[in-house]
Short mmCIF file of C-alpha atoms in Angstrom, two decimals:
data_model
loop_
_atom_site.label_atom_id
_atom_site.label_comp_id
_atom_site.label_asym_id
_atom_site.label_seq_id
_atom_site.Cartn_x
_atom_site.Cartn_y
_atom_site.Cartn_z
CA MET V 1 -21.38 -69.95 3.47
CA ALA V 2 -22.71 -67.41 0.98
CA GLY V 3 -24.81 -65.83 3.72
CA ARG V 4 -21.79 -65.49 6.02
CA LEU V 5 -19.75 -63.93 3.21
CA ALA V 6 -22.54 -61.47 2.46
CA LEU V 7 -22.78 -60.52 6.13
CA ARG V 8 -19.00 -60.04 6.37
CA SER V 9 -19.12 -57.90 3.23
CA ALA V 10 -21.86 -55.74 4.76
CA GLU V 11 -19.88 -55.43 8.00
CA ALA V 12 -16.77 -54.41 6.06
CA THR V 13 -18.77 -51.78 4.19
CA ALA V 14 -20.17 -50.59 7.49
CA LEU V 15 -16.66 -50.11 8.85
CA ARG V 16 -15.69 -48.07 5.81
CA VAL V 17 -18.78 -45.90 6.27
CA PHE V 18 -17.92 -45.50 9.95
CA PHE V 19 -14.41 -44.23 9.23
CA ARG V 20 -15.64 -41.91 6.48
CA SER V 21 -18.22 -40.42 8.86
CA THR V 22 -15.97 -40.01 11.91
CA THR V 23 -15.57 -36.25 11.41
CA ALA V 24 -19.30 -35.81 10.86
CA SER V 25 -20.01 -37.83 14.00
CA LEU V 26 -17.70 -35.65 16.04
CA ASP V 27 -19.42 -32.52 14.73
CA LEU V 28 -22.82 -34.03 15.52
CA ARG V 29 -21.67 -35.00 19.02
CA ARG V 30 -20.56 -31.45 19.70
CA SER V 31 -23.83 -29.96 18.38
CA ALA V 32 -25.96 -32.41 20.37
CA GLY V 33 -24.09 -31.97 23.63
CA GLY V 34 -22.26 -35.27 23.36
CA ASN V 35 -25.42 -37.42 23.23
CA ALA V 36 -25.60 -38.24 19.53
CA SER V 37 -26.34 -41.89 18.95
CA ALA V 38 -24.10 -41.81 15.88
CA SER V 39 -21.07 -41.83 18.17
CA VAL V 40 -20.58 -45.55 18.65
CA PRO V 41 -17.45 -47.65 19.13
CA CYS V 42 -16.14 -49.05 15.88
CA GLY V 43 -16.59 -52.68 16.94
CA SER V 44 -20.26 -52.24 17.85
CA ILE V 45 -21.52 -51.35 14.35
CA ARG V 46 -24.22 -53.79 13.28
CA THR V 47 -26.54 -54.26 10.31
CA GLU V 48 -30.33 -54.36 10.23
CA ALA V 49 -30.27 -58.18 10.23
CA ASP V 50 -31.31 -58.62 13.88
CA LEU V 51 -33.87 -55.79 14.01
CA PRO V 52 -37.44 -56.79 14.89
CA GLU V 53 -39.56 -57.16 11.74
CA ILE V 54 -43.19 -56.54 10.86
CA THR V 55 -44.52 -58.24 7.72
CA LEU V 56 -47.37 -57.03 5.52
CA PRO V 57 -49.84 -59.69 6.76
CA THR V 58 -49.19 -58.63 10.36
CA MET V 59 -49.64 -54.98 9.43
CA LEU V 60 -52.90 -55.67 7.58
CA PHE V 61 -54.21 -57.75 10.48
CA ARG V 62 -53.64 -54.87 12.88
CA LEU V 63 -55.13 -52.29 10.52
CA ILE V 64 -58.26 -54.27 9.68
CA PHE V 65 -59.00 -56.69 12.52
CA LYS V 66 -57.55 -54.77 15.47
CA GLY V 67 -59.16 -51.54 14.30
CA TYR V 68 -56.06 -49.43 13.66
CA TYR V 69 -57.08 -48.41 10.12
CA ASN V 70 -58.42 -45.08 11.41
CA ARG V 71 -55.92 -44.87 14.28
CA MET V 72 -52.56 -45.37 12.64
CA HIS V 73 -51.07 -42.79 15.00
CA GLU V 74 -52.03 -45.00 17.96
CA LEU V 75 -50.56 -47.99 16.12
CA GLN V 76 -47.19 -46.22 16.29
CA LEU V 77 -47.37 -46.25 20.10
CA TYR V 78 -48.44 -49.90 20.18
CA GLU V 79 -45.64 -51.05 17.89
CA LYS V 80 -43.03 -48.94 19.65
CA GLN V 81 -43.96 -50.69 22.88
CA LEU V 82 -43.58 -54.07 21.17
CA TYR V 83 -40.45 -53.50 19.08
CA GLY V 84 -38.60 -50.52 20.51
CA PRO V 85 -37.12 -47.42 18.85
CA MET V 86 -36.18 -49.07 15.53
CA TYR V 87 -37.65 -51.95 13.54
CA LYS V 88 -38.20 -53.22 10.00
CA ILE V 89 -41.40 -53.17 7.96
CA ARG V 90 -41.32 -55.71 5.12
CA ASP V 91 -43.66 -55.95 2.15
CA GLY V 92 -42.32 -58.77 -0.01
CA ASN V 93 -38.89 -57.64 -1.19
CA VAL V 94 -39.49 -54.05 -0.11
CA GLN V 95 -38.09 -53.13 3.30
CA LYS V 96 -38.47 -49.92 5.29
CA ILE V 97 -36.92 -48.91 8.60
CA ALA V 98 -39.22 -47.36 11.21
CA LEU V 99 -37.73 -44.81 13.64
CA ASN V 100 -39.48 -44.07 16.94
CA SER V 101 -37.04 -41.94 18.94
CA ALA V 102 -35.94 -38.31 18.84
CA GLU V 103 -32.27 -39.36 18.96
CA LEU V 104 -32.58 -41.55 15.86
CA LEU V 105 -34.68 -38.93 14.07
CA GLU V 106 -32.08 -36.24 14.75
CA GLU V 107 -29.29 -38.47 13.53
CA LEU V 108 -31.16 -39.23 10.30
CA MET V 109 -32.05 -35.59 9.65
CA ARG V 110 -28.50 -34.38 10.21
CA LYS V 111 -27.24 -36.94 7.69
CA ASP V 112 -29.85 -36.03 5.09
CA ASP V 113 -28.99 -35.84 1.40
CA LYS V 114 -28.25 -32.53 -0.28
CA PHE V 115 -31.52 -33.00 -2.17
CA PRO V 116 -33.70 -34.88 0.37
CA CYS V 117 -36.15 -37.39 -1.07
CA ARG V 118 -39.55 -38.11 0.48
CA ALA V 119 -39.57 -41.67 -0.92
CA ASP V 120 -42.37 -42.91 -3.17
CA MET V 121 -44.82 -40.14 -4.16
CA THR V 122 -46.35 -42.04 -7.09
CA ILE V 123 -49.81 -41.63 -5.62
CA TRP V 124 -49.49 -37.87 -6.29
CA THR V 125 -47.27 -37.79 -9.37
CA GLU V 126 -49.28 -40.25 -11.46
CA TYR V 127 -52.14 -37.78 -11.88
CA ARG V 128 -49.74 -35.01 -12.89
CA ASP V 129 -48.03 -37.25 -15.44
CA MET V 130 -51.41 -38.23 -16.93
CA ASN V 131 -52.37 -34.59 -17.42
CA GLY V 132 -49.06 -32.95 -18.32
CA LEU V 133 -48.95 -30.93 -15.09
CA GLY V 134 -45.78 -29.84 -13.33
CA TYR V 135 -44.61 -31.08 -9.96
CA GLY V 136 -44.63 -28.91 -6.85
CA PRO V 137 -42.58 -28.75 -3.65
CA ILE V 138 -44.13 -31.95 -2.27
CA THR V 139 -43.75 -34.15 -5.37
CA GLU V 140 -40.61 -32.81 -7.06
CA GLU V 141 -37.25 -34.44 -6.26
CA GLY V 142 -33.53 -33.98 -6.82
CA GLU V 143 -31.82 -30.86 -8.10
CA LYS V 144 -35.00 -29.69 -9.83
CA TRP V 145 -36.75 -29.73 -6.43
CA TYR V 146 -33.88 -27.72 -4.92
CA LYS V 147 -34.17 -25.05 -7.61
CA LEU V 148 -37.96 -24.97 -7.24
CA ARG V 149 -37.75 -24.55 -3.47
CA SER V 150 -35.21 -21.76 -3.89
CA VAL V 151 -37.84 -19.88 -5.88
CA LEU V 152 -40.80 -20.75 -3.64
CA ASN V 153 -38.94 -19.89 -0.41
CA LYS V 154 -38.73 -16.25 -1.44
CA ARG V 155 -41.74 -14.21 -0.31
CA MET V 156 -42.77 -17.00 2.08
CA LEU V 157 -40.16 -18.41 4.45
CA HIS V 158 -38.23 -15.36 5.68
CA PRO V 159 -39.87 -13.59 8.66
CA LYS V 160 -39.64 -10.17 7.00
CA ASP V 161 -41.49 -11.54 3.97
CA THR V 162 -44.20 -13.11 6.11
CA VAL V 163 -45.00 -9.74 7.68
CA LYS V 164 -46.12 -8.56 4.23
CA TYR V 165 -49.15 -10.86 4.50
CA GLU V 166 -50.18 -9.52 7.90
CA ASN V 167 -52.92 -7.22 6.57
CA VAL V 168 -54.29 -9.90 4.23
CA VAL V 169 -54.50 -12.43 7.05
CA ASN V 170 -56.06 -9.93 9.46
CA GLU V 171 -58.76 -9.06 6.90
CA VAL V 172 -59.68 -12.74 6.68
CA VAL V 173 -59.58 -13.10 10.48
CA THR V 174 -61.93 -10.10 10.82
CA ASP V 175 -64.42 -11.71 8.45
CA PHE V 176 -64.09 -15.00 10.33
CA ILE V 177 -64.86 -13.26 13.64
CA LYS V 178 -67.93 -11.70 12.00
CA ARG V 179 -69.02 -15.14 10.85
CA ILE V 180 -68.63 -16.54 14.39
CA CYS V 181 -70.78 -13.69 15.72
CA HIS V 182 -73.41 -14.36 13.06
CA LEU V 183 -73.49 -18.11 13.78
CA ARG V 184 -73.75 -17.45 17.53
CA LYS V 185 -76.79 -15.24 17.07
CA MET V 186 -78.43 -17.83 14.82
CA SER V 187 -78.10 -20.59 17.46
CA SER V 188 -80.81 -21.45 20.01
CA THR V 189 -78.55 -20.44 22.92
CA GLY V 190 -77.17 -17.30 21.30
CA ASP V 191 -73.55 -18.39 21.66
CA LEU V 192 -73.15 -21.81 20.01
CA VAL V 193 -71.17 -22.46 16.83
CA LEU V 194 -71.84 -25.89 15.33
CA ASN V 195 -69.28 -28.00 13.44
CA MET V 196 -66.22 -25.87 14.18
CA SER V 197 -63.98 -28.03 12.01
CA ASN V 198 -65.97 -27.02 8.96
CA GLU V 199 -65.88 -23.33 9.89
CA LEU V 200 -62.12 -23.42 10.48
CA TYR V 201 -61.61 -25.20 7.17
CA ARG V 202 -63.45 -22.39 5.41
CA PHE V 203 -61.33 -19.82 7.27
CA SER V 204 -58.07 -21.59 6.41
CA LEU V 205 -58.94 -22.04 2.75
CA GLU V 206 -59.92 -18.38 2.46
CA GLY V 207 -56.70 -17.31 4.17
CA ILE V 208 -54.25 -19.35 2.10
CA SER V 209 -56.16 -18.57 -1.13
CA SER V 210 -55.97 -14.85 -0.38
CA ILE V 211 -52.18 -15.19 -0.17
CA LEU V 212 -51.54 -17.62 -3.02
CA PHE V 213 -54.16 -16.39 -5.52
CA GLU V 214 -54.17 -12.76 -4.28
CA THR V 215 -57.96 -12.79 -4.31
CA ARG V 216 -60.86 -13.69 -2.03
CA ILE V 217 -62.85 -16.78 -3.02
CA GLY V 218 -65.93 -16.40 -0.80
CA CYS V 219 -65.45 -19.18 1.77
CA LEU V 220 -66.68 -16.96 4.60
CA GLU V 221 -69.81 -15.70 2.86
CA ASP V 222 -73.22 -16.97 3.99
CA LYS V 223 -73.63 -18.67 0.65
CA ILE V 224 -70.35 -19.96 -0.77
CA PRO V 225 -69.95 -19.41 -4.54
CA VAL V 226 -70.67 -22.57 -6.54
CA GLU V 227 -67.13 -22.80 -7.97
CA THR V 228 -65.59 -22.47 -4.52
CA GLN V 229 -67.92 -25.10 -3.04
CA ASN V 230 -67.03 -27.48 -5.88
CA PHE V 231 -63.36 -26.87 -5.07
CA ILE V 232 -63.93 -27.64 -1.37
CA ASP V 233 -65.80 -30.82 -2.31
CA ALA V 234 -62.99 -31.85 -4.68
CA ILE V 235 -60.36 -31.56 -1.93
CA ALA V 236 -62.51 -33.63 0.42
CA GLN V 237 -63.05 -36.26 -2.26
CA MET V 238 -59.34 -36.58 -3.07
CA LEU V 239 -58.41 -36.93 0.61
CA THR V 240 -61.22 -39.43 1.22
CA TYR V 241 -59.97 -41.88 -1.39
CA ILE V 242 -56.21 -41.40 -1.21
CA MET V 243 -55.78 -43.98 1.57
CA ALA V 244 -57.70 -46.72 -0.28
CA VAL V 245 -55.85 -45.98 -3.52
CA SER V 246 -52.47 -46.12 -1.80
CA LEU V 247 -53.20 -49.48 -0.13
CA LEU V 248 -54.81 -51.28 -3.09
CA PRO V 249 -52.70 -52.73 -5.96
CA LYS V 250 -52.65 -50.85 -9.25
CA TRP V 251 -54.60 -53.52 -11.14
CA THR V 252 -57.70 -52.63 -9.10
CA HIS V 253 -57.92 -49.18 -10.75
CA ASN V 254 -60.06 -50.53 -13.60
CA TYR V 255 -62.36 -52.61 -11.40
CA LEU V 256 -62.99 -50.64 -8.20
CA PRO V 257 -64.41 -47.08 -8.02
CA PHE V 258 -61.77 -45.66 -5.66
CA TRP V 259 -59.24 -44.65 -8.33
CA ARG V 260 -61.82 -42.89 -10.52
CA ARG V 261 -63.16 -40.92 -7.58
CA TYR V 262 -59.63 -40.06 -6.45
CA ILE V 263 -58.74 -38.77 -9.93
CA SER V 264 -62.02 -36.86 -10.12
CA GLY V 265 -61.04 -35.06 -6.90
CA TRP V 266 -57.74 -33.96 -8.40
CA ASP V 267 -59.58 -32.81 -11.55
CA GLY V 268 -61.69 -30.46 -9.45
CA ILE V 269 -58.69 -29.15 -7.51
CA PHE V 270 -56.67 -28.27 -10.59
CA ARG V 271 -59.69 -26.96 -12.51
CA PHE V 272 -60.24 -24.33 -9.83
CA ALA V 273 -56.56 -23.51 -9.21
CA CYS V 274 -55.68 -23.25 -12.89
CA LYS V 275 -58.63 -20.96 -13.59
CA LEU V 276 -57.51 -18.47 -10.91
CA ILE V 277 -53.90 -18.65 -12.10
CA ASP V 278 -54.93 -18.09 -15.73
CA ARG V 279 -57.00 -15.11 -14.60
CA LYS V 280 -53.94 -13.62 -12.90
CA VAL V 281 -51.83 -14.24 -16.04
CA GLU V 282 -54.37 -12.31 -18.14
CA ASP V 283 -54.36 -9.49 -15.61
CA ILE V 284 -50.55 -9.25 -15.72
CA HIS V 285 -50.52 -9.25 -19.54
CA MET V 286 -53.13 -6.48 -19.64
CA ARG V 287 -51.12 -4.34 -17.25
CA LEU V 288 -47.91 -4.86 -19.21
CA GLU V 289 -49.63 -3.96 -22.49
CA LYS V 290 -50.80 -0.72 -20.89
CA GLY V 291 -47.31 0.00 -19.61
CA GLN V 292 -48.46 -0.36 -16.00
CA GLU V 293 -46.33 -1.74 -13.19
CA VAL V 294 -47.14 -5.31 -12.15
CA SER V 295 -48.00 -5.21 -8.46
CA GLY V 296 -49.04 -8.00 -6.15
CA GLU V 297 -47.48 -10.58 -3.89
CA TYR V 298 -46.99 -14.31 -4.22
CA LEU V 299 -48.67 -15.37 -7.46
CA SER V 300 -47.64 -12.17 -9.24
CA TYR V 301 -44.06 -12.81 -8.11
CA LEU V 302 -44.07 -16.39 -9.44
CA LEU V 303 -45.58 -15.40 -12.78
CA SER V 304 -43.63 -12.23 -13.49
CA ASN V 305 -40.31 -12.44 -11.64
CA THR V 306 -39.24 -16.07 -12.05
CA ASN V 307 -38.52 -18.47 -14.89
CA MET V 308 -41.16 -20.94 -13.78
CA SER V 309 -43.35 -22.36 -16.54
CA LYS V 310 -47.09 -22.05 -16.17
CA LYS V 311 -47.46 -25.81 -15.63
CA ASP V 312 -44.92 -25.68 -12.80
CA VAL V 313 -46.83 -22.77 -11.25
CA TYR V 314 -50.01 -24.89 -11.50
CA GLY V 315 -48.35 -27.79 -9.67
CA SER V 316 -46.70 -25.66 -6.99
CA ILE V 317 -49.73 -23.51 -6.13
CA ALA V 318 -52.01 -26.56 -5.92
CA GLU V 319 -49.66 -28.33 -3.51
CA LEU V 320 -49.04 -25.24 -1.38
CA LEU V 321 -52.79 -24.75 -1.17
CA LEU V 322 -53.46 -28.29 0.04
CA ALA V 323 -50.63 -28.21 2.54
CA GLY V 324 -51.74 -24.86 3.94
CA VAL V 325 -55.41 -25.61 4.56
CA ASP V 326 -55.22 -28.71 6.77
CA THR V 327 -52.25 -27.45 8.77
CA THR V 328 -54.08 -24.36 9.94
CA SER V 329 -57.65 -25.65 10.25
CA ASN V 330 -56.91 -28.86 12.16
CA THR V 331 -54.38 -27.26 14.50
CA MET V 332 -56.79 -24.43 15.31
CA MET V 333 -59.59 -26.90 16.05
CA TRP V 334 -57.40 -28.95 18.40
CA ALA V 335 -56.10 -25.76 20.07
CA LEU V 336 -59.64 -24.57 20.81
CA TYR V 337 -60.57 -28.03 22.07
CA LEU V 338 -57.56 -28.21 24.41
CA LEU V 339 -58.13 -24.68 25.72
CA SER V 340 -61.83 -25.38 26.29
CA GLU V 341 -60.87 -28.42 28.36
CA ASP V 342 -58.29 -26.45 30.37
CA PRO V 343 -59.87 -23.18 31.62
CA LYS V 344 -56.71 -22.28 33.55
CA ALA V 345 -54.57 -22.41 30.40
CA GLN V 346 -57.22 -20.45 28.49
CA ASP V 347 -57.26 -17.75 31.18
CA THR V 348 -53.45 -17.55 31.17
CA LEU V 349 -53.55 -17.01 27.42
CA TYR V 350 -56.32 -14.41 27.75
CA GLN V 351 -54.35 -12.42 30.33
CA GLU V 352 -51.26 -12.42 28.09
CA ILE V 353 -53.27 -11.24 25.09
CA MET V 354 -54.94 -8.46 27.08
CA ASN V 355 -51.55 -7.24 28.32
CA VAL V 356 -50.30 -6.88 24.75
CA ILE V 357 -53.39 -6.08 22.67
CA LYS V 358 -54.96 -3.02 24.28
CA ARG V 359 -58.61 -2.05 23.73
CA ASP V 360 -59.76 -2.55 20.12
CA LYS V 361 -56.31 -2.84 18.58
CA ILE V 362 -55.83 -5.46 15.86
CA PRO V 363 -52.79 -7.65 16.70
CA THR V 364 -49.78 -7.50 14.41
CA ALA V 365 -46.97 -9.92 13.66
CA GLU V 366 -44.76 -7.83 15.92
CA ASP V 367 -47.28 -8.18 18.76
CA ILE V 368 -47.11 -11.96 18.43
CA ASN V 369 -43.43 -11.86 19.38
CA SER V 370 -44.49 -10.42 22.75
CA MET V 371 -46.84 -13.35 23.44
CA PRO V 372 -44.74 -16.43 24.27
CA TYR V 373 -47.64 -18.31 25.85
CA LEU V 374 -49.67 -17.95 22.64
CA LYS V 375 -46.79 -19.49 20.69
CA ALA V 376 -46.44 -22.20 23.34
CA VAL V 377 -50.13 -23.11 22.99
CA ILE V 378 -49.69 -23.71 19.26
CA LYS V 379 -46.44 -25.64 19.81
CA GLU V 380 -48.05 -27.89 22.41
CA THR V 381 -51.10 -28.44 20.20
CA LEU V 382 -48.87 -29.49 17.31
CA ARG V 383 -46.97 -31.82 19.64
CA MET V 384 -50.11 -33.56 20.83
CA TYR V 385 -51.80 -33.56 17.42
CA PRO V 386 -49.11 -33.31 14.73
CA VAL V 387 -50.74 -32.57 11.39
CA VAL V 388 -48.63 -35.24 9.70
CA THR V 389 -48.10 -38.19 12.04
CA MET V 390 -45.47 -39.90 9.91
CA ASN V 391 -43.12 -39.06 7.08
CA ALA V 392 -40.57 -40.88 4.98
CA ARG V 393 -37.06 -40.30 3.78
CA LEU V 394 -35.12 -42.18 1.09
CA LEU V 395 -31.38 -41.68 1.56
CA SER V 396 -30.20 -42.09 -2.01
CA GLU V 397 -26.68 -40.63 -2.09
CA ASN V 398 -24.58 -42.50 0.48
CA ASP V 399 -24.48 -45.46 2.81
CA VAL V 400 -25.24 -44.36 6.35
CA ILE V 401 -24.97 -45.41 9.98
CA ILE V 402 -28.04 -44.73 12.13
CA GLY V 403 -28.24 -45.84 15.74
CA GLY V 404 -25.00 -47.78 15.41
CA ARG V 405 -26.32 -49.79 12.45
CA PHE V 406 -25.19 -49.75 8.85
CA PHE V 407 -27.74 -49.06 6.11
CA PRO V 408 -26.89 -49.03 2.40
CA LYS V 409 -27.97 -46.13 0.22
CA LYS V 410 -31.52 -46.34 -1.16
CA THR V 411 -32.79 -47.31 2.30
CA THR V 412 -36.22 -45.88 3.10
CA PHE V 413 -36.81 -44.64 6.65
CA ILE V 414 -40.29 -44.08 8.13
CA MET V 415 -40.30 -41.34 10.77
CA HIS V 416 -43.05 -41.88 13.34
CA HIS V 417 -43.61 -38.32 14.54
CA TYR V 418 -46.62 -39.13 16.69
CA ALA V 419 -44.78 -41.80 18.69
CA ILE V 420 -41.78 -39.49 19.10
CA SER V 421 -43.83 -36.49 20.24
CA HIS V 422 -45.55 -38.71 22.84
CA ASP V 423 -42.31 -40.09 24.29
CA GLU V 424 -42.66 -39.70 28.06
CA THR V 425 -38.88 -39.52 28.53
CA ILE V 426 -38.95 -36.22 26.61
CA PHE V 427 -42.47 -35.07 27.45
CA PRO V 428 -43.57 -36.20 30.93
CA GLU V 429 -47.33 -36.88 30.92
CA PRO V 430 -47.37 -36.77 27.11
CA ARG V 431 -51.19 -36.86 26.87
CA VAL V 432 -51.54 -33.82 29.11
CA PHE V 433 -51.78 -30.33 27.58
CA LYS V 434 -48.89 -28.30 29.04
CA PRO V 435 -48.00 -25.21 26.96
CA GLU V 436 -45.49 -24.16 29.64
CA ARG V 437 -43.17 -26.93 28.37
CA TRP V 438 -42.11 -24.54 25.63
CA LEU V 439 -41.58 -21.33 27.60
CA ARG V 440 -38.12 -19.83 27.83
CA ASP V 441 -38.41 -19.11 31.55
CA GLY V 442 -35.39 -20.94 32.90
CA ARG V 443 -36.84 -24.45 32.86
CA GLU V 444 -35.30 -27.17 30.73
CA ARG V 445 -37.03 -27.18 27.36
CA PRO V 446 -37.84 -30.39 25.43
CA ARG V 447 -35.35 -31.92 23.04
CA PRO V 448 -35.86 -30.05 19.73
CA PHE V 449 -36.37 -33.17 17.62
CA GLY V 450 -39.03 -34.43 20.01
CA SER V 451 -41.57 -32.42 18.01
CA ILE V 452 -40.88 -31.15 14.50
CA PRO V 453 -44.38 -30.66 13.03
CA PHE V 454 -43.07 -28.60 10.10
CA GLY V 455 -40.13 -30.88 9.34
CA PHE V 456 -36.46 -29.98 9.48
CA GLY V 457 -33.80 -28.62 7.17
CA VAL V 458 -34.14 -27.70 3.53
CA ARG V 459 -37.15 -29.99 3.08
CA GLY V 460 -39.06 -28.39 5.95
CA CYS V 461 -42.52 -26.97 5.24
CA VAL V 462 -42.27 -23.97 2.92
CA GLY V 463 -45.48 -22.51 4.33
CA LYS V 464 -44.51 -22.83 8.00
CA ARG V 465 -44.36 -19.11 8.77
CA ILE V 466 -47.59 -18.37 6.90
CA ALA V 467 -49.42 -21.09 8.84
CA GLU V 468 -48.04 -19.82 12.15
CA LEU V 469 -49.01 -16.24 11.30
CA GLU V 470 -52.59 -17.30 10.52
CA MET V 471 -52.93 -19.42 13.67
CA HIS V 472 -51.38 -16.85 16.01
CA LEU V 473 -53.40 -13.90 14.71
CA ALA V 474 -56.67 -15.83 14.62
CA LEU V 475 -56.31 -17.46 18.05
CA ALA V 476 -55.31 -14.17 19.68
CA ARG V 477 -58.44 -12.44 18.31
CA ILE V 478 -60.78 -15.29 19.24
CA ILE V 479 -59.56 -15.67 22.83
CA LYS V 480 -59.54 -11.90 23.36
CA LEU V 481 -63.21 -11.69 22.40
CA PHE V 482 -64.62 -14.99 23.65
CA GLU V 483 -64.35 -17.56 26.38
CA VAL V 484 -64.49 -20.86 24.50
CA LYS V 485 -66.32 -23.82 26.02
CA LEU V 486 -66.95 -27.23 24.49
CA ASP V 487 -70.61 -28.03 23.91
CA PRO V 488 -71.47 -30.60 26.65
CA LYS V 489 -73.26 -32.75 24.05
CA VAL V 490 -69.93 -33.39 22.29
CA GLU V 491 -68.16 -35.22 25.15
CA GLU V 492 -64.56 -36.46 24.73
CA VAL V 493 -63.05 -35.92 21.30
CA LYS V 494 -60.53 -38.40 19.94
CA ALA V 495 -58.29 -38.24 16.88
CA LEU V 496 -58.70 -40.24 13.68
CA SER V 497 -56.06 -40.72 11.00
CA ARG V 498 -57.21 -39.28 7.67
CA ILE V 499 -53.76 -38.56 6.24
CA VAL V 500 -53.92 -35.73 8.79
CA LEU V 501 -55.32 -36.02 12.34
CA VAL V 502 -58.99 -35.06 12.49
CA ALA V 503 -61.67 -35.20 15.18
CA ASP V 504 -63.72 -38.39 15.42
CA ARG V 505 -66.97 -36.42 15.71
CA THR V 506 -68.56 -33.09 14.94
CA VAL V 507 -67.16 -30.55 17.42
CA SER V 508 -69.20 -27.53 18.53
CA PHE V 509 -68.22 -24.74 20.90
CA HIS V 510 -69.97 -22.10 22.97
CA PHE V 511 -68.34 -18.70 22.37
CA LEU V 512 -69.18 -16.65 25.46
CA GLU V 513 -68.60 -12.95 24.88
CA ARG V 514 -66.15 -11.48 27.37
CA LYS V 515 -67.20 -8.45 29.40
CA ASN V 516 -66.62 -4.98 27.93
CA MET V 517 -65.43 -6.49 24.64
CA THR V 518 -66.86 -5.75 21.21
CA THR V 519 -66.07 -7.11 17.78
#
């Protein structure tokens, strides 16, 4: 009897939510061309009670014994096939709702809170709380996050601001090209670059550091400075242990080594970042004391033109740095791999680049706008290998109806981006590399929410345009100068889940110099 009363109460609440959201549903239906799944008949609203459910033991069995621990992106496809576009994940009394379709994802995103919440970020915030450090755009929540993002967005998200970093990025790209040429000459064949993932990581870290810290840190030198190498090692260490720390209960921190090693990684990250920030603070103070104008870009702007405290600058720069490195390096590696496996697509890209970038000209941000196929290559790469395969959202302000079902506020939704971007109803032959999907040439383009690698709305990636600028400028230069071929010894490359998608083996490429081209 009590159960029936509770169910009726939930249904009654659902009806109230439905009537309150009628206007919003109509607006959504208009914006989505009449296909929004929020538009459901009043009598068909249900609760989550009859959704398929996965329990923690089942999840652990699949991760450990079925081998999905390193392939959680593939697990999304497996579970979508078993349970459909929406199901529950239960861990004791904690319940999360998994979404596997673009329609449901769009509906959730368009009903997002004013201050969207990523759900539990304790794994990141605990270290900051222990050390009195501020939160950044990834860890901060609520109105404070909104104010922080308003500050960080300036000088980074608007296209006209991004252009300001064009010369900085091109300088780093030039040094990266020089490094490729050096590595080629050092190889036994005269054209082979070993471990491209490592080289691209060094390029990406140098690029984002040049923008955020306004200084070069030596990642592209033959011998990396000791402090920079320690920083690179610290990032790798933190990312290596974050998965184990997030899965194990808190009481294991004092008994197993994972937590200590995870914390040690963060120590190294902040030690390096804080030192460069403090150096910039001293530089600004010296200039002000001499009556000189404070010039510079991002870090100078945060330190001299905002009300951010130094500890908040520490937190924000560290998080922007981490987010910027993996996005660029991994996407570039997968793009080169896909192009090397598809010579026709690589030639199409080469012809486009040669039509726009004449002779020895260095490409500009404006040039990129004249290269739609280049942009399509990056879009398709991010669809096939999204940097972040899943994300979470905690709707904390209001009850909501998603997919015709009522969910009370404080419901956590897990967005399975990999499963969505491999939906064959949106992307025919989803495992096939087809950059032309994204061209504005009269064909029907994919549903926008089928692939949102940088997120959506106010909580979208703050560094999106910087990452795109780096990838576009670098890929254009590389393909103009070299034909890229996968080293035959590498064979097929598959993706592994390491928070971000990485290659399952060391990937090496032959960079064959194109005729009549010089560096």
